[in-house]
PDB file of C-alpha atoms in Angstrom:
ATOM      1  CA  THR A 454      -0.947 -38.176  -6.521  1.00  0.00           C
ATOM      2  CA  ARG A 455      -2.285 -35.057  -8.286  1.00  0.00           C
ATOM      3  CA  LYS A 456      -4.486 -34.442  -5.264  1.00  0.00           C
ATOM      4  CA  ALA A 457      -1.558 -34.778  -2.858  1.00  0.00           C
ATOM      5  CA  ASP A 458       0.661 -32.629  -5.082  1.00  0.00           C
ATOM      6  CA  ALA A 459      -1.852 -29.769  -5.281  1.00  0.00           C
ATOM      7  CA  TYR A 460      -2.492 -29.946  -1.553  1.00  0.00           C
ATOM      8  CA  THR A 461       1.188 -30.045  -0.642  1.00  0.00           C
ATOM      9  CA  LEU A 462       1.942 -27.204  -3.053  1.00  0.00           C
ATOM     10  CA  LEU A 463      -0.892 -25.084  -1.641  1.00  0.00           C
ATOM     11  CA  PHE A 464       0.365 -25.422   1.911  1.00  0.00           C
ATOM     12  CA  ASP A 465       4.117 -25.529   1.358  1.00  0.00           C
ATOM     13  CA  GLU A 466       4.272 -22.650  -1.100  1.00  0.00           C
ATOM     14  CA  LEU A 467       1.326 -20.442  -0.149  1.00  0.00           C
ATOM     15  CA  LEU A 468      -0.509 -21.045   3.108  1.00  0.00           C
ATOM     16  CA  ASP A 469       2.250 -22.060   5.525  1.00  0.00           C
ATOM     17  CA  PRO A 470       4.487 -19.095   4.548  1.00  0.00           C
ATOM     18  CA  ALA A 471       1.477 -16.753   4.814  1.00  0.00           C
ATOM     19  CA  ILE A 472       0.613 -18.155   8.249  1.00  0.00           C
ATOM     20  CA  GLU A 473       4.230 -17.833   9.367  1.00  0.00           C
ATOM     21  CA  GLU A 474       4.324 -14.202   8.223  1.00  0.00           C
ATOM     22  CA  ALA A 475       0.973 -13.375   9.812  1.00  0.00           C
ATOM     23  CA  MET A 476       2.121 -14.801  13.128  1.00  0.00           C
ATOM     24  CA  GLN A 477       5.141 -12.461  13.261  1.00  0.00           C
ATOM     25  CA  GLY A 478       2.958  -9.737  14.702  1.00  0.00           C
ATOM     26  CA  GLU A 479       1.454  -9.686  18.162  1.00  0.00           C
ATOM     27  CA  LEU A 480      -2.053 -11.040  18.623  1.00  0.00           C
ATOM     28  CA  PRO A 481      -4.618  -9.027  20.562  1.00  0.00           C
ATOM     29  CA  LEU A 482      -4.941  -9.577  24.328  1.00  0.00           C
ATOM     30  CA  GLY A 483      -1.572 -11.270  24.475  1.00  0.00           C
ATOM     31  CA  LEU A 484      -2.946 -14.400  22.848  1.00  0.00           C
ATOM     32  CA  GLU A 485      -0.295 -16.835  21.713  1.00  0.00           C
ATOM     33  CA  VAL A 486      -0.692 -19.446  19.006  1.00  0.00           C
ATOM     34  CA  THR A 487       2.080 -21.169  17.121  1.00  0.00           C
ATOM     35  CA  PRO A 488       2.159 -21.146  13.330  1.00  0.00           C
ATOM     36  CA  GLU A 489       2.181 -24.956  13.470  1.00  0.00           C
ATOM     37  CA  ARG A 490      -1.034 -25.024  15.510  1.00  0.00           C
ATOM     38  CA  LEU A 491      -2.709 -22.557  13.175  1.00  0.00           C
ATOM     39  CA  SER A 492      -1.543 -24.513  10.123  1.00  0.00           C
ATOM     40  CA  ARG A 493      -2.979 -27.680  11.670  1.00  0.00           C
ATOM     41  CA  SER A 494      -6.337 -25.922  12.039  1.00  0.00           C
ATOM     42  CA  VAL A 495      -6.252 -24.644   8.461  1.00  0.00           C
ATOM     43  CA  ARG A 496      -5.435 -28.150   7.218  1.00  0.00           C
ATOM     44  CA  ALA A 497      -8.420 -29.494   9.165  1.00  0.00           C
ATOM     45  CA  VAL A 498     -10.670 -26.881   7.545  1.00  0.00           C
ATOM     46  CA  VAL A 499      -9.314 -27.259   4.017  1.00  0.00           C
ATOM     47  CA  PRO A 500      -9.185 -30.974   3.151  1.00  0.00           C
ATOM     48  CA  PRO A 501      -7.268 -32.346   0.147  1.00  0.00           C
ATOM     49  CA  GLU A 502     -10.521 -33.320  -1.608  1.00  0.00           C
ATOM     50  CA  TRP A 503     -11.776 -29.732  -1.489  1.00  0.00           C
ATOM     51  CA  VAL A 504      -8.473 -28.406  -2.860  1.00  0.00           C
ATOM     52  CA  GLN A 505      -8.550 -30.965  -5.675  1.00  0.00           C
ATOM     53  CA  GLU A 506     -12.119 -29.993  -6.547  1.00  0.00           C
ATOM     54  CA  GLN A 507     -11.088 -26.325  -6.708  1.00  0.00           C
ATOM     55  CA  VAL A 508      -8.021 -27.071  -8.851  1.00  0.00           C
ATOM     56  CA  GLU A 509     -10.083 -29.142 -11.290  1.00  0.00           C
ATOM     57  CA  GLY A 510     -12.742 -26.418 -11.440  1.00  0.00           C
ATOM     58  CA  LEU A 511     -10.049 -23.831 -12.096  1.00  0.00           C
ATOM     59  CA  LEU A 512      -8.573 -25.896 -14.923  1.00  0.00           C
ATOM     60  CA  ASP A 513     -12.026 -26.500 -16.431  1.00  0.00           C
ATOM     61  CA  GLU A 514     -12.687 -22.753 -16.483  1.00  0.00           C
ATOM     62  CA  VAL A 515      -9.257 -21.482 -17.557  1.00  0.00           C
ATOM     63  CA  THR A 516      -8.469 -24.042 -20.289  1.00  0.00           C
ATOM     64  CA  PRO A 517     -11.051 -22.802 -22.854  1.00  0.00           C
ATOM     65  CA  TRP A 518      -9.843 -19.224 -22.289  1.00  0.00           C
ATOM     66  CA  ALA A 519      -6.177 -20.238 -22.495  1.00  0.00           C
ATOM     67  CA  VAL A 520      -6.639 -22.025 -25.836  1.00  0.00           C
ATOM     68  CA  GLY A 521      -8.702 -19.169 -27.286  1.00  0.00           C
ATOM     69  CA  GLU A 522     -12.097 -20.894 -27.208  1.00  0.00           C
ATOM     70  CA  ALA A 523     -13.537 -18.377 -24.713  1.00  0.00           C
ATOM     71  CA  ASP A 524     -13.071 -14.650 -24.144  1.00  0.00           C
ATOM     72  CA  SER A 525     -13.323 -14.859 -20.352  1.00  0.00           C
ATOM     73  CA  PHE A 526     -13.483 -17.219 -17.442  1.00  0.00           C
ATOM     74  CA  GLU A 527     -14.984 -17.198 -13.994  1.00  0.00           C
ATOM     75  CA  ILE A 528     -13.587 -18.914 -10.940  1.00  0.00           C
ATOM     76  CA  ARG A 529     -15.844 -19.804  -8.026  1.00  0.00           C
ATOM     77  CA  ALA A 530     -14.737 -21.437  -4.815  1.00  0.00           C
ATOM     78  CA  ARG A 531     -17.497 -22.947  -2.675  1.00  0.00           C
ATOM     79  CA  LEU A 532     -16.542 -22.058   0.877  1.00  0.00           C
ATOM     80  CA  SER A 533     -19.818 -22.950   2.583  1.00  0.00           C
ATOM     81  CA  PRO A 534     -18.886 -26.638   3.016  1.00  0.00           C
ATOM     82  CA  LEU A 535     -15.851 -25.518   5.017  1.00  0.00           C
ATOM     83  CA  VAL A 536     -17.635 -23.222   7.475  1.00  0.00           C
ATOM     84  CA  GLY A 537     -18.796 -25.891   9.937  1.00  0.00           C
ATOM     85  CA  VAL A 538     -15.318 -27.337  10.329  1.00  0.00           C
ATOM     86  CA  ALA A 539     -13.837 -23.835  10.496  1.00  0.00           C
ATOM     87  CA  LEU A 540     -16.138 -22.844  13.349  1.00  0.00           C
ATOM     88  CA  THR A 541     -15.271 -26.045  15.214  1.00  0.00           C
ATOM     89  CA  GLU A 542     -11.578 -25.284  14.723  1.00  0.00           C
ATOM     90  CA  VAL A 543     -12.024 -21.707  15.961  1.00  0.00           C
ATOM     91  CA  LYS A 544     -13.660 -22.982  19.148  1.00  0.00           C
ATOM     92  CA  GLY A 545     -10.889 -25.544  19.660  1.00  0.00           C
ATOM     93  CA  LEU A 546      -8.204 -22.982  18.993  1.00  0.00           C
ATOM     94  CA  LEU A 547      -9.733 -20.537  21.489  1.00  0.00           C
ATOM     95  CA  ARG A 548      -9.799 -23.314  24.095  1.00  0.00           C
ATOM     96  CA  ASP A 549      -6.218 -24.409  23.318  1.00  0.00           C
ATOM     97  CA  ILE A 550      -4.786 -20.921  23.684  1.00  0.00           C
ATOM     98  CA  ASP A 551      -6.819 -20.278  26.844  1.00  0.00           C
ATOM     99  CA  ALA A 552      -8.484 -17.225  25.316  1.00  0.00           C
ATOM    100  CA  TYR A 553     -11.435 -17.334  27.704  1.00  0.00           C
ATOM    101  CA  SER A 554      -9.326 -16.872  30.836  1.00  0.00           C
ATOM    102  CA  LEU A 555      -7.658 -13.850  29.234  1.00  0.00           C
ATOM    103  CA  LEU A 556     -11.036 -12.140  28.940  1.00  0.00           C
ATOM    104  CA  TYR A 557     -11.069 -11.207  32.601  1.00  0.00           C
ATOM    105  CA  GLY A 558      -7.379 -10.363  32.992  1.00  0.00           C
ATOM    106  CA  GLU A 559      -7.034  -8.398  29.773  1.00  0.00           C
ATOM    107  CA  VAL A 560     -10.486  -6.900  29.180  1.00  0.00           C
ATOM    108  CA  ILE A 561     -12.892  -6.946  32.110  1.00  0.00           C
ATOM    109  CA  ASP A 562     -10.559  -6.348  35.092  1.00  0.00           C
ATOM    110  CA  PRO A 563      -8.820  -3.300  33.560  1.00  0.00           C
ATOM    111  CA  ARG A 564     -12.190  -1.822  32.601  1.00  0.00           C
ATOM    112  CA  ILE A 565     -13.552  -2.304  36.126  1.00  0.00           C
ATOM    113  CA  GLU A 566     -10.450  -0.632  37.565  1.00  0.00           C
ATOM    114  CA  GLU A 567     -10.833   2.216  35.094  1.00  0.00           C
ATOM    115  CA  LEU A 568     -14.492   2.730  35.959  1.00  0.00           C
ATOM    116  CA  LEU A 569     -14.381   2.172  39.726  1.00  0.00           C
ATOM    117  CA  GLY A 570     -10.858   2.971  40.849  1.00  0.00           C
ATOM    118  CA  ASP A 571      -9.941   1.194  44.081  1.00  0.00           C
ATOM    119  CA  SER A 572     -13.490   0.903  45.389  1.00  0.00           C
ATOM    120  CA  VAL A 573     -17.067   1.984  44.959  1.00  0.00           C
ATOM    121  CA  GLU A 574     -19.066   3.761  47.622  1.00  0.00           C
ATOM    122  CA  LEU A 575     -22.607   2.564  48.161  1.00  0.00           C
ATOM    123  CA  PRO A 576     -25.296   4.446  50.119  1.00  0.00           C
ATOM    124  CA  LEU A 577     -24.733   4.770  53.869  1.00  0.00           C
ATOM    125  CA  GLY A 578     -20.979   5.025  53.337  1.00  0.00           C
ATOM    126  CA  ILE A 579     -20.536   1.335  52.576  1.00  0.00           C
ATOM    127  CA  MET A 580     -17.399   0.683  50.550  1.00  0.00           C
ATOM    128  CA  VAL A 581     -16.969  -2.258  48.187  1.00  0.00           C
ATOM    129  CA  SER A 582     -13.480  -2.857  46.867  1.00  0.00           C
ATOM    130  CA  THR A 583     -12.726  -3.330  43.190  1.00  0.00           C
ATOM    131  CA  ASP A 584     -11.392  -6.795  44.036  1.00  0.00           C
ATOM    132  CA  GLU A 585     -14.774  -7.698  45.568  1.00  0.00           C
ATOM    133  CA  VAL A 586     -16.532  -6.504  42.396  1.00  0.00           C
ATOM    134  CA  LYS A 587     -14.155  -8.560  40.222  1.00  0.00           C
ATOM    135  CA  GLN A 588     -14.723 -11.650  42.367  1.00  0.00           C
ATOM    136  CA  ALA A 589     -18.478 -11.182  42.180  1.00  0.00           C
ATOM    137  CA  LEU A 590     -18.312 -10.955  38.392  1.00  0.00           C
ATOM    138  CA  ARG A 591     -16.280 -14.153  38.230  1.00  0.00           C
ATOM    139  CA  GLU A 592     -18.896 -15.883  40.362  1.00  0.00           C
ATOM    140  CA  VAL A 593     -21.907 -14.763  38.308  1.00  0.00           C
ATOM    141  CA  ALA A 594     -20.177 -15.174  34.936  1.00  0.00           C
ATOM    142  CA  PRO A 595     -17.573 -17.911  35.425  1.00  0.00           C
ATOM    143  CA  LEU A 596     -15.203 -18.916  32.642  1.00  0.00           C
ATOM    144  CA  ASP A 597     -17.254 -21.987  31.713  1.00  0.00           C
ATOM    145  CA  TRP A 598     -20.318 -19.737  31.246  1.00  0.00           C
ATOM    146  CA  VAL A 599     -18.269 -17.249  29.168  1.00  0.00           C
ATOM    147  CA  GLN A 600     -16.930 -20.093  27.024  1.00  0.00           C
ATOM    148  CA  ALA A 601     -20.375 -21.637  26.528  1.00  0.00           C
ATOM    149  CA  GLU A 602     -21.872 -18.295  25.490  1.00  0.00           C
ATOM    150  CA  ALA A 603     -18.969 -17.477  23.146  1.00  0.00           C
ATOM    151  CA  GLU A 604     -19.238 -20.897  21.512  1.00  0.00           C
ATOM    152  CA  ARG A 605     -23.005 -20.497  21.175  1.00  0.00           C
ATOM    153  CA  VAL A 606     -22.416 -17.195  19.348  1.00  0.00           C
ATOM    154  CA  ILE A 607     -19.911 -18.930  17.054  1.00  0.00           C
ATOM    155  CA  ASP A 608     -22.397 -21.760  16.361  1.00  0.00           C
ATOM    156  CA  GLU A 609     -25.276 -19.389  15.698  1.00  0.00           C
ATOM    157  CA  ALA A 610     -23.167 -17.421  13.216  1.00  0.00           C
ATOM    158  CA  SER A 611     -22.963 -20.454  10.922  1.00  0.00           C
ATOM    159  CA  PRO A 612     -26.182 -19.876   8.917  1.00  0.00           C
ATOM    160  CA  TYR A 613     -25.133 -16.277   8.276  1.00  0.00           C
ATOM    161  CA  LEU A 614     -21.602 -17.241   7.254  1.00  0.00           C
ATOM    162  CA  THR A 615     -22.836 -19.943   4.868  1.00  0.00           C
ATOM    163  CA  GLY A 616     -25.363 -17.640   3.219  1.00  0.00           C
ATOM    164  CA  GLY A 617     -28.346 -19.449   4.737  1.00  0.00           C
ATOM    165  CA  THR A 618     -29.633 -16.152   6.089  1.00  0.00           C
ATOM    166  CA  ASP A 619     -28.973 -12.489   5.365  1.00  0.00           C
ATOM    167  CA  ARG A 620     -29.148 -11.413   9.007  1.00  0.00           C
ATOM    168  CA  PHE A 621     -27.441 -12.397  12.206  1.00  0.00           C
ATOM    169  CA  ALA A 622     -28.598 -11.430  15.672  1.00  0.00           C
ATOM    170  CA  ILE A 623     -28.022 -13.104  18.998  1.00  0.00           C
ATOM    171  CA  SER A 624     -29.081 -12.407  22.538  1.00  0.00           C
ATOM    172  CA  VAL A 625     -27.109 -13.300  25.612  1.00  0.00           C
ATOM    173  CA  SER A 626     -29.430 -13.504  28.605  1.00  0.00           C
ATOM    174  CA  LEU A 627     -28.021 -12.044  31.777  1.00  0.00           C
ATOM    175  CA  ARG A 628     -31.201 -12.564  33.807  1.00  0.00           C
ATOM    176  CA  ASP A 629     -29.763 -15.360  35.983  1.00  0.00           C
ATOM    177  CA  ASN A 630     -26.432 -13.578  36.242  1.00  0.00           C
ATOM    178  CA  LYS A 631     -28.181 -10.439  37.512  1.00  0.00           C
ATOM    179  CA  ARG A 632     -30.061 -12.410  40.171  1.00  0.00           C
ATOM    180  CA  GLN A 633     -26.822 -13.993  41.322  1.00  0.00           C
ATOM    181  CA  ALA A 634     -25.081 -10.608  41.307  1.00  0.00           C
ATOM    182  CA  ARG A 635     -27.861  -9.053  43.378  1.00  0.00           C
ATOM    183  CA  ALA A 636     -27.514 -11.834  45.983  1.00  0.00           C
ATOM    184  CA  LEU A 637     -23.710 -11.435  46.019  1.00  0.00           C
ATOM    185  CA  ILE A 638     -23.945  -7.670  46.442  1.00  0.00           C
ATOM    186  CA  VAL A 639     -26.386  -8.054  49.332  1.00  0.00           C
ATOM    187  CA  GLU A 640     -24.063 -10.585  50.960  1.00  0.00           C
ATOM    188  CA  THR A 641     -21.023  -8.357  50.402  1.00  0.00           C
ATOM    189  CA  VAL A 642     -22.798  -5.341  51.899  1.00  0.00           C
ATOM    190  CA  ARG A 643     -23.812  -7.402  54.955  1.00  0.00           C
TER     191      ARG A 643
END
């Protein structure tokens, strides 16, 4: 019951109120997630066994200091075992809140409109509308491709986040997308 008590106390008194407060503000890109959904993710990442281990470690470190047997204490929380589950939860959360579909509507489309206006003029006076450019982008980089690439970035960040490596770099190949875009542009111009 000590394990359940520590876990319940952690969430009821600390984490759930903090999540509730954090969710009072507006998320970027109009994303919407409920505090309950976020709390469910945090609970999946932070299991009762891990909390119990941290509480016991804390007591082991603080007790000698508290009874005057030590002049100091050090508290360490091992987060690396939680990273894999956390990354899985982030991917699930992004899927649940439909974050990938917002990428076009909230980021890419407004930027295209800002850069191109209503249309773009190609050589020989050929006009391509902004809507045609947006459609072409959706065809060469569809939402399932965007999601797969975003999730690959999340997965490849794991060694860096767990301290397995000091550097993190990732490449997203657009070679196939460019070929598809070239074919779409030629077809649109025709």
